[in-house]
Short mmCIF file of C-alpha atoms in Angstrom, two decimals:
data_model
loop_
_atom_site.label_atom_id
_atom_site.label_comp_id
_atom_site.label_asym_id
_atom_site.label_seq_id
_atom_site.Cartn_x
_atom_site.Cartn_y
_atom_site.Cartn_z
CA SER A 1 0.00 0.00 0.00
CA ASP A 2 3.00 2.36 0.38
CA GLY A 3 4.80 1.50 -2.87
CA SER A 4 7.37 -0.81 -1.28
CA ILE A 5 8.42 -3.98 -3.11
CA ARG A 6 10.07 -6.96 -1.44
CA LEU A 7 11.78 -9.88 -3.14
CA HIS A 8 11.57 -13.06 -1.06
CA GLN A 9 13.10 -16.49 -1.27
CA MET A 10 10.63 -19.24 -0.43
CA THR A 11 12.83 -20.61 2.37
CA SER A 12 13.09 -17.37 4.37
CA GLU A 13 10.68 -14.93 5.95
CA TYR A 14 13.18 -12.09 5.38
CA PRO A 15 13.40 -10.41 1.96
CA LEU A 16 16.49 -10.79 -0.23
CA MET A 17 15.92 -7.25 -1.53
CA GLN A 18 13.58 -4.46 -0.55
CA TRP A 19 12.79 -1.28 -2.46
CA ASN A 20 11.07 1.32 -0.28
CA ASP A 21 8.97 4.08 -1.82
CA SER A 22 9.51 2.64 -5.30
CA THR A 23 6.39 4.43 -6.60
CA LYS A 24 6.74 7.65 -4.59
CA GLY A 25 4.16 6.37 -2.11
CA GLN A 26 1.50 5.24 -4.60
CA PRO A 27 -0.03 1.82 -3.81
CA ILE A 28 1.00 -1.01 -6.12
CA ILE A 29 -2.07 -2.66 -7.58
CA ALA A 30 -0.40 -5.28 -9.81
CA LEU A 31 3.05 -6.83 -10.06
CA GLN A 32 4.19 -9.64 -12.35
CA TRP A 33 7.43 -11.25 -13.48
CA ALA A 34 8.14 -11.22 -17.21
CA LEU A 35 7.23 -14.52 -18.84
CA THR A 36 10.23 -14.49 -21.18
CA ARG A 37 13.04 -12.93 -19.11
CA PRO A 38 13.43 -14.05 -15.47
CA ALA A 39 15.22 -10.93 -14.17
CA VAL A 40 12.49 -8.52 -15.32
CA PHE A 41 9.26 -7.64 -13.54
CA PHE A 42 6.54 -5.04 -14.01
CA ALA A 43 4.62 -3.05 -11.41
CA LEU A 44 1.46 -0.99 -11.86
CA ASP A 45 0.67 1.72 -9.31
CA ALA A 46 -2.65 3.37 -8.44
CA SER A 47 -1.79 6.42 -10.58
CA SER A 48 -1.61 4.29 -13.78
CA ASN A 49 2.18 4.22 -13.95
CA VAL A 50 3.86 1.05 -15.19
CA TYR A 51 7.39 0.47 -13.88
CA ILE A 52 9.82 -1.93 -15.54
CA TRP A 53 12.51 -3.44 -13.36
CA ASP A 54 15.45 -5.29 -14.93
CA LEU A 55 17.54 -6.61 -12.06
CA LEU A 56 20.46 -7.44 -14.37
CA GLU A 57 20.64 -3.83 -15.57
CA ASN A 58 19.86 -2.01 -12.31
CA ASP A 59 18.86 -3.57 -9.00
CA LEU A 60 18.26 -0.24 -7.24
CA LEU A 61 15.69 1.51 -9.44
CA PRO A 62 13.27 0.73 -12.25
CA VAL A 63 14.85 0.96 -15.70
CA ALA A 64 11.73 2.54 -17.20
CA LYS A 65 8.45 4.16 -16.22
CA GLN A 66 5.46 4.65 -18.50
CA THR A 67 2.43 6.72 -17.51
CA ILE A 68 -0.87 5.68 -19.08
CA PRO A 69 -2.54 9.11 -19.39
CA SER A 70 -5.89 8.46 -21.10
CA GLU A 71 -7.77 6.94 -18.15
CA LYS A 72 -7.22 4.98 -14.96
CA VAL A 73 -5.75 1.50 -15.33
CA VAL A 74 -7.26 -0.91 -12.80
CA THR A 75 -5.09 -3.98 -13.41
CA MET A 76 -2.52 -5.50 -15.73
CA THR A 77 -1.21 -8.87 -16.78
CA LEU A 78 1.52 -10.03 -19.14
CA LEU A 79 1.34 -12.20 -22.20
CA GLY A 80 4.08 -14.05 -23.99
CA GLU A 81 5.41 -17.45 -24.88
CA PRO A 82 8.33 -18.36 -22.60
CA GLU A 83 9.07 -21.52 -24.59
CA LYS A 84 9.79 -19.46 -27.73
CA ALA A 85 12.95 -17.40 -28.11
CA ASN A 86 11.30 -14.68 -30.21
CA GLY A 87 11.18 -12.31 -27.23
CA LEU A 88 7.55 -11.34 -27.77
CA LEU A 89 6.17 -9.93 -24.52
CA GLY A 90 3.05 -7.82 -24.10
CA ILE A 91 1.38 -5.94 -21.28
CA VAL A 92 -2.40 -6.16 -21.11
CA LEU A 93 -3.90 -3.14 -19.35
CA ALA A 94 -7.52 -3.11 -18.17
CA LYS A 95 -8.93 0.40 -17.90
CA GLU A 96 -11.70 1.66 -15.66
CA SER A 97 -14.10 1.95 -18.61
CA GLY A 98 -13.67 -1.75 -19.40
CA GLN A 99 -11.38 -1.07 -22.38
CA ILE A 100 -8.42 -3.42 -22.80
CA ASP A 101 -5.12 -2.09 -24.16
CA ILE A 102 -2.22 -4.33 -25.26
CA GLN A 103 1.25 -2.86 -25.55
CA TYR A 104 4.36 -4.74 -26.61
CA VAL A 105 7.60 -4.44 -24.65
CA LYS A 106 10.95 -3.53 -26.19
CA LYS A 107 13.02 -6.58 -27.10
CA LYS A 108 15.77 -5.68 -24.62
CA TRP A 109 13.35 -6.37 -21.73
CA ALA A 110 11.70 -9.37 -23.37
CA LEU A 111 14.46 -11.53 -24.88
CA PRO A 112 15.53 -14.52 -22.75
#
């Protein structure tokens, strides 16, 4: 609820990494690992900002932030085919009006 993200290992109650205030205090409403690249995850905050984290590139801050300005995004999920090496990865954004928007991710964050 405060924008903090914690990375846990299943065998420990303590996080391996913790990023406080990663969204400048906005609640995170969705978070998902990339299906095609294990070190990348995406977070959506309550202000319709999508953050891309690539832990191999930078493990302190997100490598990109995209604001979805048209209307409020209420949830997101990712689509892709992890068994294929084509690096196709998309973000599905569900908006408050019920509209669905699909955006494709740059290859550098999608390739295995």
